[in-house]
């Protein structure tokens, strides 16, 4: 069976199950309506009813029916690891509740049963809301005949040990999406933050308060387009692409909007291309947009040997700046080979104390108090923080704009955004030979946890890449 056919069957199955679910809900609803239209039926069941409710066997049966159906449906969906369409549940629940409330009877039995039902329906609505998106659920082999692929999945924040290589459903592109067969991905501090929630803000800003909302990691990818949605204009099957997709790149396949992709630079392998997007975009947008870099300026890159720093040195050079790279002794030669005009070994020299001043300081890593960075700026100089220690990040966020109010110096930060034009610009720089990715280590997908552990130790030299082999090809 070919891939597309299987995916379509899987979708059909989901639609059918959603329909079945709604049908059951309305069936239950119609039973309620009948009962309310024919109070004699209820009265009969509740023998002895005389204005006051009596707990008889018949009454218990009715009450059990109200409780039973929703509980059975919840149980069933747990067993099937499947949730019917969230909105189908909510609409069915809301209609039922509206009917119950609108029933209007004040008879005690009605109020009692209506209360049970409202509680049950609220339970279903809550459950439907809470149940994770089916796209994130790892299905077992063979369920619904879906095609499976390998992906790195995590369901709780923690160290890299919480990552698991699982078989999950291969995604199918929506109308505006591109399905990519991933050949390589790269690891970023971004993935580390979403894995460990070491920055608490991650939990508050959509990551998930107690556990990750999105159970997949991997922003940077490179691969080949396998299929496109009907509204996709820029790409077609077989195109080689790279991009920053946010989440889901540590997998064999991913679907993503076309706006997050660009054609892969022709002179790069998939592994090299996967090393580029997030780090290069951060360096470009930090230097150009926040740093307002100009030819001939004196620019200092602090943390010049990591993923962002290696791109920052080269991009600053491509803008015609005179670049000073700050790194540890083992990385000085690498910085020179990337084009740095001057290098400073941070273990021997503190650049904020040596009397030199720079038009632009780009802080990719490390830590110096904001006041020290300010001292090392020329009178109209600009400081741009990309990352580094928590102290560096929070000082720049909290004090940056306040410290920029006096004098001509500006203290700020960059928050990189996926931008197709910028990806295109970076592709041009790479194809012109002005920028190249530096790859430190490569890991297979099955060792993604090791890759993250290495990155998390904080001493990667350039980028850490994950290579994706497609052993399932034969089976499809
Ligand atoms: N703002 C944004 O939009 C954005 C986007 C991407 C990344 N970031 C942030 O940018 C930061 C850097 O990312 P990255 O990908 O470059 O990280 P990375 O690759 O993990 O950085 C590792 C490098 O940092 C160097 N380093 C460590 N401590 C240093 C110090 N005190 N002084 C100078 N260099 C030091 C290490 O060199 P040694 O081993 O020689 O010390 C190593 O080469 C991270 O904090 C990340 O969260 C921000």
Short mmCIF file of C-alpha atoms in Angstrom, two decimals, residues 83-391:
data_model
loop_
_atom_site.label_atom_id
_atom_site.label_comp_id
_atom_site.label_asym_id
_atom_site.label_seq_id
_atom_site.Cartn_x
_atom_site.Cartn_y
_atom_site.Cartn_z
CA UNK A 83 -9.60 11.37 20.75
CA UNK A 84 -12.49 12.38 18.57
CA UNK A 85 -12.36 15.89 17.25
CA UNK A 86 -12.15 18.24 20.20
CA UNK A 87 -14.75 20.61 18.83
CA UNK A 88 -17.18 17.78 18.06
CA UNK A 89 -17.14 16.87 21.75
CA UNK A 90 -17.47 20.38 22.93
CA UNK A 91 -20.34 21.23 20.62
CA UNK A 92 -22.19 18.02 21.50
CA UNK A 93 -21.58 18.67 25.20
CA UNK A 94 -22.70 22.28 24.99
CA UNK A 95 -25.91 21.38 23.13
CA UNK A 96 -26.75 18.74 25.71
CA UNK A 97 -26.16 21.11 28.58
CA UNK A 98 -28.29 23.74 26.84
CA UNK A 99 -31.14 21.23 26.48
CA UNK A 100 -30.90 20.16 30.07
CA UNK A 101 -30.90 23.71 31.36
CA UNK A 102 -33.61 24.66 28.88
CA UNK A 103 -35.77 21.68 30.02
CA UNK A 104 -37.10 24.03 32.64
CA UNK A 105 -38.67 21.52 35.00
CA UNK A 106 -38.22 22.13 38.70
CA UNK A 107 -39.24 18.63 39.71
CA UNK A 108 -36.63 17.21 42.11
CA UNK A 109 -35.93 14.14 39.97
CA UNK A 110 -35.35 16.33 36.95
CA UNK A 111 -32.98 18.60 38.82
CA UNK A 112 -31.13 15.63 40.26
CA UNK A 113 -30.66 13.87 36.92
CA UNK A 114 -29.94 17.14 35.13
CA UNK A 115 -27.20 17.85 37.64
CA UNK A 116 -25.65 14.44 37.03
CA UNK A 117 -25.78 15.03 33.32
CA UNK A 118 -24.28 18.51 33.46
CA UNK A 119 -21.43 17.09 35.55
CA UNK A 120 -20.92 14.25 33.03
CA UNK A 121 -20.96 16.55 30.05
CA UNK A 122 -18.62 18.99 31.75
CA UNK A 123 -16.31 16.04 32.36
CA UNK A 124 -16.37 15.18 28.67
CA UNK A 125 -15.74 18.77 27.62
CA UNK A 126 -12.85 19.02 30.08
CA UNK A 127 -11.51 15.69 28.91
CA UNK A 128 -11.77 16.61 25.24
CA UNK A 129 -9.88 19.80 25.92
CA UNK A 130 -7.17 18.13 27.94
CA UNK A 131 -6.56 15.12 25.71
CA UNK A 132 -3.50 15.78 23.61
CA UNK A 133 -3.65 16.48 19.94
CA UNK A 134 -3.75 13.16 18.05
CA UNK A 135 -0.74 14.30 16.03
CA UNK A 136 1.36 14.11 19.16
CA UNK A 137 0.21 10.67 20.24
CA UNK A 138 2.56 7.83 19.54
CA UNK A 139 0.44 5.09 18.00
CA UNK A 140 1.40 1.45 18.20
CA UNK A 141 2.29 -0.40 15.02
CA UNK A 142 -0.71 -1.14 12.91
CA UNK A 143 -3.34 1.00 14.62
CA UNK A 144 -5.80 2.29 12.05
CA UNK A 145 -3.40 1.12 9.32
CA UNK A 146 -1.42 4.39 9.58
CA UNK A 147 2.10 4.76 8.32
CA UNK A 148 4.62 5.00 11.06
CA UNK A 149 7.89 6.87 11.25
CA UNK A 150 10.60 7.29 13.83
CA UNK A 151 10.68 10.43 15.93
CA UNK A 152 12.17 11.69 19.16
CA UNK A 153 9.37 12.20 21.68
CA UNK A 154 9.27 13.49 25.26
CA UNK A 155 6.34 13.82 27.61
CA UNK A 156 7.97 15.48 30.62
CA UNK A 157 10.53 18.21 31.12
CA UNK A 158 13.90 16.95 32.23
CA UNK A 159 17.42 15.95 31.22
CA UNK A 160 18.04 14.32 27.81
CA UNK A 161 17.20 10.92 29.40
CA UNK A 162 13.50 11.78 29.05
CA UNK A 163 13.83 11.63 25.26
CA UNK A 164 12.61 8.46 23.59
CA UNK A 165 12.90 7.22 20.02
CA UNK A 166 9.35 6.18 19.12
CA UNK A 167 7.23 5.06 16.24
CA UNK A 168 4.66 7.77 15.60
CA UNK A 169 2.16 8.51 12.91
CA UNK A 170 3.70 9.96 9.77
CA UNK A 171 2.07 13.37 9.23
CA UNK A 172 0.11 14.36 6.13
CA UNK A 173 0.37 17.94 4.85
CA UNK A 174 -2.53 20.36 5.33
CA UNK A 175 -3.43 22.64 2.42
CA UNK A 176 -0.72 25.19 3.22
CA UNK A 177 1.91 22.70 4.35
CA UNK A 178 4.88 20.90 2.88
CA UNK A 179 5.72 17.31 3.84
CA UNK A 180 9.48 16.94 4.12
CA UNK A 181 11.54 13.80 4.26
CA UNK A 182 14.17 14.94 6.74
CA UNK A 183 17.78 14.02 6.04
CA UNK A 184 19.40 16.04 8.80
CA UNK A 185 18.51 18.29 11.71
CA UNK A 186 20.63 20.37 14.02
CA UNK A 187 20.49 20.97 17.73
CA UNK A 188 20.02 24.43 19.23
CA UNK A 189 19.95 25.89 22.72
CA UNK A 190 16.25 26.48 21.85
CA UNK A 191 15.70 22.69 21.92
CA UNK A 192 17.58 22.48 25.20
CA UNK A 193 15.34 25.12 26.78
CA UNK A 194 12.16 23.32 25.64
CA UNK A 195 13.58 19.99 26.86
CA UNK A 196 14.60 21.11 30.33
CA UNK A 197 12.41 24.20 30.88
CA UNK A 198 15.54 25.64 32.52
CA UNK A 199 14.10 29.07 31.69
CA UNK A 200 10.82 29.16 33.61
CA UNK A 201 9.32 31.55 31.07
CA UNK A 202 9.21 28.62 28.61
CA UNK A 203 6.45 27.11 30.75
CA UNK A 204 4.49 30.36 30.89
CA UNK A 205 4.90 31.29 27.25
CA UNK A 206 3.20 28.35 25.61
CA UNK A 207 5.65 25.53 26.40
CA UNK A 208 3.24 23.94 28.88
CA UNK A 209 3.10 24.72 32.59
CA UNK A 210 3.68 21.24 34.05
CA UNK A 211 4.66 19.18 31.02
CA UNK A 212 5.55 19.96 27.42
CA UNK A 213 2.56 20.87 25.25
CA UNK A 214 4.42 19.94 22.11
CA UNK A 215 6.07 16.58 22.68
CA UNK A 216 8.53 16.96 19.83
CA UNK A 217 11.81 18.82 19.47
CA UNK A 218 13.96 19.92 16.55
CA UNK A 219 13.76 23.33 14.88
CA UNK A 220 16.45 23.23 12.21
CA UNK A 221 16.03 20.77 9.38
CA UNK A 222 17.13 19.98 5.84
CA UNK A 223 15.49 17.45 3.58
CA UNK A 224 13.58 16.71 0.43
CA UNK A 225 9.97 17.72 -0.25
CA UNK A 226 7.83 14.61 -0.52
CA UNK A 227 4.37 16.15 -0.96
CA UNK A 228 2.74 19.57 -0.86
CA UNK A 229 -0.71 20.83 0.18
CA UNK A 230 -2.97 22.31 -2.47
CA UNK A 231 -2.22 25.95 -1.52
CA UNK A 232 1.56 25.59 -1.52
CA UNK A 233 3.03 27.78 -4.24
CA UNK A 234 6.78 27.85 -3.80
CA UNK A 235 7.80 24.21 -3.51
CA UNK A 236 7.16 20.95 -5.26
CA UNK A 237 8.02 17.31 -4.63
CA UNK A 238 11.73 16.56 -4.85
CA UNK A 239 12.86 20.11 -3.98
CA UNK A 240 15.73 20.14 -1.51
CA UNK A 241 14.89 22.54 1.32
CA UNK A 242 16.14 23.80 4.66
CA UNK A 243 14.47 25.84 7.34
CA UNK A 244 13.52 26.50 10.94
CA UNK A 245 10.27 24.68 11.69
CA UNK A 246 10.10 25.31 15.44
CA UNK A 247 9.37 21.76 16.62
CA UNK A 248 9.31 18.24 15.20
CA UNK A 249 12.58 18.13 13.28
CA UNK A 250 14.07 15.20 15.19
CA UNK A 251 12.08 12.76 13.07
CA UNK A 252 12.00 11.07 9.71
CA UNK A 253 9.28 13.36 8.34
CA UNK A 254 7.66 16.63 9.23
CA UNK A 255 4.92 18.91 7.87
CA UNK A 256 5.46 22.64 8.05
CA UNK A 257 4.12 25.82 6.42
CA UNK A 258 6.10 26.81 3.34
CA UNK A 259 6.92 30.18 4.93
CA UNK A 260 9.41 28.45 7.23
CA UNK A 261 11.49 27.03 4.38
CA UNK A 262 13.84 28.02 1.58
CA UNK A 263 15.61 26.06 -1.11
CA UNK A 264 18.77 24.46 0.25
CA UNK A 265 22.02 26.21 -0.74
CA UNK A 266 23.28 24.28 -3.74
CA UNK A 267 26.81 23.94 -2.40
CA UNK A 268 25.83 22.39 0.96
CA UNK A 269 25.05 18.82 1.95
CA UNK A 270 21.84 18.20 3.92
CA UNK A 271 23.87 17.97 7.12
CA UNK A 272 25.56 21.30 6.48
CA UNK A 273 22.29 22.95 5.50
CA UNK A 274 20.55 21.71 8.66
CA UNK A 275 23.25 23.46 10.71
CA UNK A 276 22.33 26.87 9.32
CA UNK A 277 18.81 28.28 9.95
CA UNK A 278 18.34 29.33 13.57
CA UNK A 279 21.94 30.20 14.40
CA UNK A 280 22.52 32.12 11.15
CA UNK A 281 19.17 33.97 11.40
CA UNK A 282 20.02 35.02 14.97
CA UNK A 283 23.42 36.30 13.92
CA UNK A 284 22.06 38.10 10.83
CA UNK A 285 19.08 39.73 12.53
CA UNK A 286 21.12 40.62 15.63
CA UNK A 287 23.94 42.28 13.70
CA UNK A 288 21.90 43.91 10.93
CA UNK A 289 18.54 44.82 12.52
CA UNK A 290 19.39 45.41 16.18
CA UNK A 291 23.08 46.19 15.73
CA UNK A 292 22.73 48.34 12.58
CA UNK A 293 26.09 47.05 11.40
CA UNK A 294 28.04 49.15 8.82
CA UNK A 295 31.19 48.53 6.79
CA UNK A 296 34.36 49.54 8.59
CA UNK A 297 32.83 49.34 12.09
CA UNK A 298 34.68 47.67 14.92
CA UNK A 299 32.53 44.71 15.94
CA UNK A 300 33.18 42.32 18.85
CA UNK A 301 31.57 38.90 19.00
CA UNK A 302 31.55 37.44 22.52
CA UNK A 303 31.13 33.66 22.38
CA UNK A 304 32.46 33.40 18.84
CA UNK A 305 32.99 29.65 18.80
CA UNK A 306 29.44 28.27 19.25
CA UNK A 307 26.59 27.83 16.78
CA UNK A 308 25.54 31.49 16.72
CA UNK A 309 29.04 32.90 17.18
CA UNK A 310 30.62 31.10 14.22
CA UNK A 311 27.94 32.57 11.94
CA UNK A 312 28.19 35.99 13.60
CA UNK A 313 31.92 36.27 12.85
CA UNK A 314 31.39 35.43 9.16
CA UNK A 315 28.25 37.56 8.69
CA UNK A 316 29.91 40.56 10.37
CA UNK A 317 32.84 40.12 7.96
CA UNK A 318 30.45 39.91 5.00
CA UNK A 319 29.11 43.35 6.03
CA UNK A 320 32.68 44.70 5.87
CA UNK A 321 33.24 45.05 9.61
CA UNK A 322 36.53 44.69 11.48
CA UNK A 323 35.81 41.72 13.69
CA UNK A 324 37.19 40.75 17.09
CA UNK A 325 36.26 37.24 18.24
CA UNK A 326 36.24 36.30 21.92
CA UNK A 327 36.64 32.59 22.67
CA UNK A 328 38.69 30.08 24.65
CA UNK A 329 42.25 29.17 23.56
CA UNK A 330 41.26 25.95 21.77
CA UNK A 331 38.95 27.93 19.46
CA UNK A 332 41.21 30.85 18.55
CA UNK A 333 42.43 29.26 15.30
CA UNK A 334 38.89 28.41 14.25
CA UNK A 335 37.85 32.05 14.77
CA UNK A 336 40.79 33.27 12.67
CA UNK A 337 39.94 30.76 9.93
CA UNK A 338 36.37 32.13 9.84
CA UNK A 339 37.76 35.60 9.12
CA UNK A 340 38.16 37.26 12.52
CA UNK A 341 40.70 40.10 12.32
CA UNK A 342 41.51 39.89 16.03
CA UNK A 343 40.97 37.19 18.62
CA UNK A 344 40.79 37.45 22.40
CA UNK A 345 41.27 34.45 24.67
CA UNK A 346 38.67 35.00 27.38
CA UNK A 347 40.64 32.88 29.87
CA UNK A 348 43.55 35.36 29.74
CA UNK A 349 42.03 38.71 28.88
CA UNK A 350 38.86 40.54 29.84
CA UNK A 351 37.91 42.65 26.82
CA UNK A 352 35.78 44.95 28.99
CA UNK A 353 38.89 45.97 30.95
CA UNK A 354 41.52 46.46 28.24
CA UNK A 355 40.54 49.98 27.20
CA UNK A 356 39.39 48.99 23.69
CA UNK A 357 35.99 50.21 22.49
CA UNK A 358 33.69 48.76 19.84
CA UNK A 359 30.90 50.17 17.67
CA UNK A 360 28.93 46.97 18.08
CA UNK A 361 29.16 44.18 20.65
CA UNK A 362 27.22 41.04 19.85
CA UNK A 363 26.94 38.80 22.93
CA UNK A 364 26.22 35.26 21.80
CA UNK A 365 27.60 33.63 24.90
CA UNK A 366 29.43 34.23 28.15
CA UNK A 367 28.72 36.75 30.86
CA UNK A 368 29.77 40.27 31.70
CA UNK A 369 27.73 42.78 33.68
CA UNK A 370 25.79 45.13 31.43
CA UNK A 371 27.78 48.07 32.80
CA UNK A 372 31.02 46.40 31.63
CA UNK A 373 29.65 45.90 28.10
CA UNK A 374 28.55 49.54 28.10
CA UNK A 375 32.06 50.65 29.07
CA UNK A 376 33.48 48.74 26.08
CA UNK A 377 31.21 50.58 23.60
CA UNK A 378 32.11 53.69 21.60
CA UNK A 379 29.92 56.74 22.46
CA UNK A 380 27.27 55.78 19.87
CA UNK A 381 27.92 52.03 20.21
CA UNK A 382 25.29 49.30 20.30
CA UNK A 383 25.20 46.18 22.46
CA UNK A 384 23.07 43.28 21.23
CA UNK A 385 22.47 40.28 23.49
CA UNK A 386 21.57 37.02 21.76
CA UNK A 387 22.05 34.60 24.64
CA UNK A 388 24.58 33.32 27.15
CA UNK A 389 24.27 32.93 30.89
CA UNK A 390 20.92 33.58 32.60
CA UNK A 391 22.44 36.65 34.27
#
